Amino acid sequence: MGYDEPGRSGVPGPTSAVPAIGADTILDDPHAEPGGDRFGVHVVWETLLLLGFGALVYLVWREDPALLRGNGLRGLIVDVVGLGMLALAAGLSLRCAAVNLAIGPVAIAAGLHFAEQSDLGVLATVGTAAAVAALGGLVLGLVVVLLHVPGWAASLGGAAGVIVYVEQRATPVLVQGDYDPLRTAGQLFVGFAAIAVVGGLFGAVGPIRRLVGRFRPVADPARRRGVAAAVAATGGYVCSTVLAVLGGALIASADGTVTPAAGLDWTVLAVGAALLAGTSAFGLRAGVFGTLLTSASIGLLLAYAQARGWTFGRWAVGGVALAVGLAATRLVETYGRPASGPMTLPAAPSPDTDVNTGVGWSVAQHEPVGDWPPVMPAQPAVSSTDPWEARRWETGQRTWDGEDR
């Protein structure tokens, strides 16, 4: 019977047209690329960043060795950590494929709040600002994911609202508290480095990497990407806004005075630093040590420029970082995506295919061994004599009484 034939087996054979899926692919995402990302491009890029950092350390040491020891080094560390927190905020939102352009104005607003209320206690002041920022980031994330609109447009609208709050003050504000970040510069740097590196290591894990960047558009960018993508993007807005508050409070405490400004120059500098660190402008892909190296390099560059008497500011540095960072994005997207291998697309099932097992109901036809049906042996030529004709000895006429006539 046909049920006993090998072609009716319930286990799909090796000819099943199901493409292999990498271990780090989110199985419930039909648009995920099969295979894992190639991480070698990040290693090469971060090696170049390390060489650039070493060159800047040498230039600063030659120009003013006092910047790399004592209070000069502690002040440089605080500046690097303040910028690094903003770069972390921008990099996290970029990883989530929902860039937050409000981080600069949020940092300025947090600095103003810290300057006015820091005499009540650092933890209380920063905690209140962080809670408000988390709520604002949640609202911004919900607007983006529920309406499914571009993150840059929604966050730019949020930045406009924060700038309205900042413009309520017309004069610089002195920091009221007595907190001196120089006393804890080492601890601040260790904390910042731990967040940057540990976050990069977690982001290098395939499933986490793809989950965080799930909001990245595929095919039609207006198509929704599911609940997991919405949760990841909303969480990115919340965390990036809180990081911007921490960075703004630290910068304000280091400067001692906060001048009301739009803060978009900080946004450009932070986004440029994140792109320069190797974070893709399309989301999903980023390195491990890039944010730490880029923040330290930009801090050294600004200190070197001040020592040389150069007058360029954050807009110029941020613009250059954006230009180089966009080139880095192209390298990351070109050499960081999964290696393309031969993959057979599933063929359309035949009408007699079982939809559950993918195995056909029809039995494979084997080649016949010989002619079928068998050829009959050659028959002798048919005689013209009628077999029913009377025998020769019976050809004579007979009478009813048995006599011949």
Coordinates of C-alpha atoms in Angstrom, one line a residue:
M1 CA 0.0 0.0 0.0
G2 CA 1.1 3.6 -0.5
Y3 CA 1.2 4.2 3.3
D4 CA 4.0 1.8 3.6
E5 CA 6.2 3.6 1.1
P6 CA 9.3 5.7 2.2
G7 CA 7.8 8.8 0.6
R8 CA 4.9 8.8 3.1
S9 CA 7.2 9.1 6.2
G10 CA 6.1 11.7 8.7
V11 CA 9.6 13.0 9.3
P12 CA 10.8 15.7 6.8
G13 CA 13.9 14.7 5.0
P14 CA 17.0 16.8 4.2
T15 CA 15.2 18.1 1.1
S16 CA 12.8 20.2 3.3
A17 CA 12.9 23.8 2.0
V18 CA 13.3 25.4 5.5
P19 CA 16.3 27.8 5.6
A20 CA 18.7 27.5 8.5
I21 CA 18.3 30.2 11.2
G22 CA 21.2 31.4 13.3
A23 CA 21.2 31.0 17.1
D24 CA 20.8 34.7 17.6
T25 CA 17.8 35.2 15.4
I26 CA 14.5 36.1 17.0
L27 CA 12.4 33.3 15.7
D28 CA 9.1 35.2 15.9
D29 CA 10.4 38.0 13.7
P30 CA 9.8 37.0 10.1
H31 CA 12.0 39.9 8.9
A32 CA 15.1 39.0 10.9
E33 CA 18.3 38.3 8.9
P34 CA 19.4 34.7 9.3
G35 CA 22.8 34.3 11.0
G36 CA 24.8 36.4 13.4
D37 CA 26.3 39.8 12.8
R38 CA 30.0 39.9 12.0
F39 CA 31.8 41.7 14.9
G40 CA 35.2 42.0 13.3
V41 CA 34.4 45.5 11.8
H42 CA 33.9 46.8 15.4
V43 CA 37.2 45.4 16.5
V44 CA 39.0 47.1 13.6
W45 CA 37.2 50.4 14.1
E46 CA 37.8 50.5 17.9
T47 CA 41.4 49.7 17.3
L48 CA 41.6 52.9 15.2
L49 CA 39.8 54.8 17.9
L50 CA 42.4 53.5 20.4
L51 CA 45.2 54.7 18.2
G52 CA 43.6 58.1 17.9
F53 CA 43.2 58.3 21.7
G54 CA 46.8 57.5 22.2
A55 CA 47.8 60.2 19.7
L56 CA 45.7 62.8 21.6
V57 CA 47.2 61.8 24.9
Y58 CA 50.7 62.4 23.5
L59 CA 49.7 65.8 22.0
V60 CA 48.1 67.0 25.3
W61 CA 51.2 65.8 27.3
R62 CA 53.5 67.7 25.0
E63 CA 51.4 70.9 25.1
D64 CA 50.5 71.0 28.8
P65 CA 51.5 68.0 31.1
A66 CA 49.6 69.6 34.0
L67 CA 46.3 68.6 32.2
L68 CA 47.1 64.9 32.8
R69 CA 47.9 65.0 36.5
G70 CA 46.4 66.3 39.7
N71 CA 43.4 68.6 39.5
G72 CA 43.9 69.0 35.8
L73 CA 43.4 65.3 35.3
R74 CA 40.4 65.2 37.7
G75 CA 38.8 68.1 35.9
L76 CA 39.4 66.4 32.5
I77 CA 37.8 63.2 33.8
V78 CA 34.7 65.0 35.0
D79 CA 34.3 66.6 31.6
V80 CA 34.8 63.3 29.9
V81 CA 32.2 61.6 32.1
G82 CA 29.7 64.4 31.6
L83 CA 30.0 64.2 27.8
G84 CA 30.1 60.4 28.0
M85 CA 26.8 60.2 29.7
L86 CA 25.2 62.2 26.9
A87 CA 27.0 60.0 24.3
L88 CA 25.6 56.9 26.1
A89 CA 22.1 58.4 26.0
A90 CA 22.5 59.0 22.2
G91 CA 24.1 55.6 21.6
L92 CA 21.3 53.8 23.5
S93 CA 18.6 55.5 21.6
L94 CA 20.4 54.8 18.3
R95 CA 20.7 51.1 19.2
C96 CA 17.0 51.0 19.7
A97 CA 16.5 52.6 16.2
A98 CA 14.7 55.5 17.8
V99 CA 17.1 58.4 18.2
N100 CA 16.4 60.9 21.0
L101 CA 17.2 64.4 19.8
A102 CA 16.0 65.9 23.1
I103 CA 19.0 64.9 25.1
G104 CA 20.8 68.2 24.8
P105 CA 17.9 70.4 25.9
V106 CA 17.1 67.9 28.7
A107 CA 20.7 68.2 29.9
I108 CA 20.5 72.0 30.0
A109 CA 17.1 71.8 31.9
A110 CA 18.6 69.3 34.3
G111 CA 21.6 71.6 34.9
L112 CA 19.4 74.5 35.6
H113 CA 17.3 72.5 38.0
F114 CA 20.4 71.2 39.7
A115 CA 21.9 74.7 40.0
E116 CA 18.7 76.0 41.7
Q117 CA 17.9 73.1 44.0
S118 CA 21.2 71.4 44.8
D119 CA 21.3 73.0 48.2
L120 CA 18.5 70.6 49.2
G121 CA 20.8 67.7 48.6
V122 CA 22.4 66.1 45.5
L123 CA 20.5 62.8 45.7
A124 CA 17.1 64.5 46.2
T125 CA 17.7 67.0 43.4
V126 CA 19.0 64.5 40.9
G127 CA 16.4 61.9 41.9
T128 CA 13.5 64.3 41.3
A129 CA 14.9 65.4 37.9
A130 CA 15.5 61.7 36.9
A131 CA 11.9 60.8 37.9
V132 CA 10.5 63.6 35.8
A133 CA 12.8 62.7 32.9
A134 CA 11.7 59.0 33.1
L135 CA 8.1 60.1 32.9
G136 CA 8.8 62.4 30.0
G137 CA 10.8 59.6 28.2
L138 CA 7.9 57.3 28.7
V139 CA 5.4 59.7 27.2
L140 CA 7.7 60.3 24.3
G141 CA 8.2 56.6 23.7
L142 CA 4.4 55.9 23.8
V143 CA 3.9 58.7 21.2
V144 CA 6.4 57.1 18.9
V145 CA 5.3 53.5 19.3
L146 CA 1.5 54.0 19.4
L147 CA 1.4 56.4 16.5
H148 CA 4.4 54.7 14.9
V149 CA 6.1 57.9 13.8
P150 CA 9.8 58.6 13.3
G151 CA 11.6 59.0 16.6
W152 CA 13.7 61.9 15.4
A153 CA 10.5 63.9 14.6
A154 CA 8.8 63.1 17.9
S155 CA 11.9 63.7 20.0
L156 CA 12.5 67.0 18.2
G157 CA 9.0 68.1 19.3
G158 CA 9.9 67.0 22.8
A159 CA 13.1 69.1 22.6
A160 CA 11.0 72.1 21.6
G161 CA 8.9 71.7 24.7
V162 CA 12.0 71.5 27.0
I163 CA 13.5 74.5 25.4
V164 CA 10.3 76.5 26.3
Y165 CA 11.0 75.5 29.9
V166 CA 14.7 76.6 29.6
E167 CA 13.8 80.0 28.1
Q168 CA 11.9 80.9 31.2
R169 CA 15.3 81.9 32.7
A170 CA 17.1 84.9 31.1
T171 CA 20.3 85.0 33.1
P172 CA 22.9 82.4 34.2
V173 CA 22.2 80.5 37.4
L174 CA 24.8 79.8 40.0
V175 CA 25.0 76.3 41.5
Q176 CA 23.6 76.6 45.1
G177 CA 25.0 73.4 46.5
D178 CA 28.5 72.6 47.6
Y179 CA 29.0 69.4 45.8
D180 CA 32.4 69.2 44.2
P181 CA 32.7 66.4 41.5
L182 CA 36.5 66.6 41.5
R183 CA 36.6 64.8 44.8
T184 CA 34.9 61.8 43.3
A185 CA 36.4 62.0 39.8
G186 CA 37.8 58.5 40.0
Q187 CA 34.6 56.9 41.1
L188 CA 32.6 58.7 38.5
F189 CA 34.9 57.5 35.7
V190 CA 34.8 53.9 37.0
G191 CA 31.0 54.0 37.1
F192 CA 30.8 55.5 33.6
A193 CA 33.3 53.0 32.1
A194 CA 31.4 50.1 33.7
I195 CA 28.1 51.3 32.3
A196 CA 29.6 51.8 28.8
V197 CA 31.5 48.6 28.6
V198 CA 29.0 46.2 30.3
G199 CA 26.3 47.7 28.2
G200 CA 28.4 47.1 25.1
L201 CA 29.1 43.5 26.1
F202 CA 25.4 42.8 26.6
G203 CA 24.7 44.5 23.3
A204 CA 27.1 42.1 21.6
V205 CA 25.0 39.1 22.6
G206 CA 23.0 38.1 19.6
P207 CA 19.5 37.7 21.1
I208 CA 19.8 40.9 23.2
R209 CA 21.3 42.8 20.3
R210 CA 18.4 41.9 18.0
L211 CA 15.8 42.5 20.7
V212 CA 17.1 46.0 21.6
G213 CA 17.2 46.9 17.9
R214 CA 13.9 45.3 17.0
F215 CA 12.3 48.7 16.2
R216 CA 14.7 49.1 13.2
P217 CA 12.5 49.4 10.1
V218 CA 12.5 46.7 7.4
A219 CA 10.9 47.0 4.0
D220 CA 8.2 49.6 4.6
P221 CA 9.3 51.9 7.5
A222 CA 5.7 52.7 8.4
R223 CA 4.9 49.1 9.2
R224 CA 4.6 48.3 12.9
R225 CA 7.3 46.0 14.3
G226 CA 5.3 44.3 17.1
V227 CA 5.0 44.6 20.9
A228 CA 8.6 43.6 21.6
A229 CA 9.9 46.4 19.4
A230 CA 7.6 48.9 21.0
V231 CA 8.7 47.9 24.5
A232 CA 12.4 48.1 23.5
A233 CA 12.0 51.5 21.9
T234 CA 10.0 52.9 24.8
G235 CA 12.6 51.6 27.3
G236 CA 15.3 53.3 25.2
Y237 CA 13.6 56.7 25.4
V238 CA 13.2 56.3 29.2
C239 CA 16.8 55.3 29.8
S240 CA 18.4 57.8 27.4
T241 CA 16.4 60.7 29.0
V242 CA 17.5 59.7 32.5
L243 CA 21.2 59.5 31.3
A244 CA 20.9 63.0 29.8
V245 CA 19.7 64.3 33.2
L246 CA 22.7 62.7 34.9
G247 CA 25.1 64.1 32.4
G248 CA 23.5 67.6 32.6
A249 CA 23.7 67.7 36.4
L250 CA 27.4 66.6 36.3
I251 CA 28.3 69.2 33.8
A252 CA 26.5 71.9 35.8
S253 CA 28.3 70.9 39.0
A254 CA 31.6 71.0 37.3
D255 CA 31.1 74.4 35.7
G256 CA 29.5 76.1 38.7
T257 CA 27.3 78.2 36.5
V258 CA 24.5 77.2 34.0
T259 CA 23.6 79.5 31.1
P260 CA 20.1 79.1 29.7
A261 CA 20.5 77.8 26.1
A262 CA 18.7 75.6 23.6
G263 CA 21.2 72.8 24.1
L264 CA 21.0 71.5 20.6
D265 CA 24.7 71.8 20.3
W266 CA 25.0 69.2 23.0
T267 CA 22.6 67.0 21.0
V268 CA 24.8 67.3 17.9
L269 CA 27.9 66.5 19.8
A270 CA 26.4 63.5 21.6
V271 CA 24.9 62.0 18.5
G272 CA 28.1 62.6 16.6
A273 CA 30.1 60.9 19.4
A274 CA 27.8 57.9 19.4
L275 CA 28.1 57.5 15.6
L276 CA 31.9 58.0 15.8
A277 CA 31.9 55.2 18.4
G278 CA 30.7 52.8 15.8
T279 CA 26.9 52.8 16.5
S280 CA 24.9 52.5 13.3
A281 CA 22.6 55.3 12.4
F282 CA 20.1 52.7 11.4
G283 CA 20.1 51.1 14.8
L284 CA 20.9 47.5 16.1
R285 CA 24.7 47.4 15.5
A286 CA 27.3 48.9 17.8
G287 CA 30.6 48.0 19.5
V288 CA 31.8 47.6 23.1
F289 CA 34.5 50.2 23.9
G290 CA 33.6 52.8 21.2
T291 CA 31.7 55.2 23.5
L292 CA 34.4 55.1 26.1
L293 CA 37.2 55.8 23.7
T294 CA 35.3 58.4 21.7
S295 CA 34.2 60.4 24.8
A296 CA 37.8 60.4 26.1
S297 CA 39.2 61.4 22.8
I298 CA 36.7 64.3 22.4
G299 CA 37.5 65.5 25.9
L300 CA 41.2 65.4 25.2
L301 CA 40.6 67.3 21.9
L302 CA 38.7 70.1 23.6
A303 CA 41.4 70.3 26.3
Y304 CA 44.1 70.4 23.7
A305 CA 42.3 73.1 21.7
Q306 CA 41.9 75.2 24.9
A307 CA 45.6 74.8 25.7
R308 CA 46.5 75.9 22.2
G309 CA 44.1 78.9 22.3
W310 CA 41.9 77.6 19.5
T311 CA 38.3 78.9 19.5
F312 CA 36.1 76.2 17.9
G313 CA 33.3 74.9 20.1
R314 CA 30.8 72.1 20.4
W315 CA 29.1 72.8 17.0
A316 CA 32.3 72.4 15.1
V317 CA 33.4 69.2 16.9
G318 CA 29.9 67.7 16.7
G319 CA 29.7 68.4 13.0
V320 CA 33.0 66.7 12.3
A321 CA 32.1 63.8 14.5
L322 CA 28.8 63.4 12.6
A323 CA 30.5 63.4 9.3
V324 CA 33.1 60.8 10.3
G325 CA 30.4 58.9 12.2
L326 CA 28.2 58.6 9.1
A327 CA 31.1 57.1 7.2
A328 CA 31.6 54.6 10.1
T329 CA 27.9 53.7 9.8
R330 CA 28.4 52.7 6.2
L331 CA 31.4 50.5 7.2
V332 CA 29.4 48.9 10.0
E333 CA 26.4 48.2 7.8
T334 CA 28.5 46.9 5.0
Y335 CA 30.9 44.6 6.9
G336 CA 28.8 44.0 10.0
R337 CA 25.7 42.3 8.6
P338 CA 25.5 38.5 8.5
A339 CA 27.6 36.9 5.8
S340 CA 25.4 36.1 2.8
G341 CA 25.4 32.5 2.0
P342 CA 23.5 30.3 -0.5
M343 CA 20.0 29.8 0.8
T344 CA 17.3 28.1 -1.2
L345 CA 13.9 29.8 -1.1
P346 CA 11.0 27.5 -0.2
A347 CA 9.2 26.3 -3.3
A348 CA 5.4 26.5 -3.6
P349 CA 3.8 23.4 -2.2
S350 CA 2.1 21.0 -4.7
P351 CA -1.6 20.4 -4.4
D352 CA -1.0 17.0 -2.8
T353 CA 1.4 18.2 -0.1
D354 CA 0.5 17.7 3.5
V355 CA 0.6 21.3 5.0
N356 CA 1.4 20.0 8.5
T357 CA 4.5 17.8 7.7
G358 CA 5.5 19.3 4.4
V359 CA 5.6 15.8 2.9
G360 CA 3.7 14.8 -0.2
W361 CA 0.9 12.3 -0.1
S362 CA 1.8 10.9 -3.5
V363 CA 4.2 8.0 -3.7
A364 CA 7.3 8.5 -5.8
Q365 CA 7.1 6.7 -9.1
H366 CA 10.0 4.3 -9.8
E367 CA 11.4 3.7 -13.2
P368 CA 10.0 0.4 -14.7
V369 CA 12.4 -2.5 -14.9
G370 CA 11.1 -3.6 -18.2
D371 CA 8.1 -3.2 -20.5
W372 CA 4.9 -3.1 -18.6
P373 CA 2.6 -4.8 -19.2
P374 CA 4.8 -7.7 -20.4
V375 CA 4.9 -8.3 -24.1
M376 CA 3.1 -11.4 -25.1
P377 CA 5.1 -14.0 -27.0
A378 CA 4.8 -14.0 -30.8
Q379 CA 1.8 -16.0 -32.0
P380 CA 2.0 -18.3 -35.1
A381 CA 0.5 -17.1 -38.2
V382 CA -3.3 -17.6 -38.3
S383 CA -4.3 -20.4 -40.7
S384 CA -6.9 -19.7 -43.2
T385 CA -8.5 -23.1 -42.5
D386 CA -11.6 -22.9 -40.4
P387 CA -11.1 -25.0 -37.3
W388 CA -14.7 -25.9 -37.2
E389 CA -14.7 -27.2 -40.8
A390 CA -15.4 -30.9 -41.0
R391 CA -12.5 -33.4 -41.2
R392 CA -11.4 -34.7 -44.5
W393 CA -12.7 -38.2 -43.9
E394 CA -16.0 -36.6 -43.0
T395 CA -16.3 -34.6 -46.2
G396 CA -18.4 -37.1 -47.9
Q397 CA -22.2 -36.9 -47.9
R398 CA -23.9 -39.0 -45.3
T399 CA -27.6 -40.1 -45.0
W400 CA -29.6 -40.2 -41.9
D401 CA -29.2 -44.0 -42.0
G402 CA -25.4 -43.8 -41.8
E403 CA -24.7 -44.8 -45.5
D404 CA -22.4 -42.7 -47.7
R405 CA -23.6 -41.4 -50.9

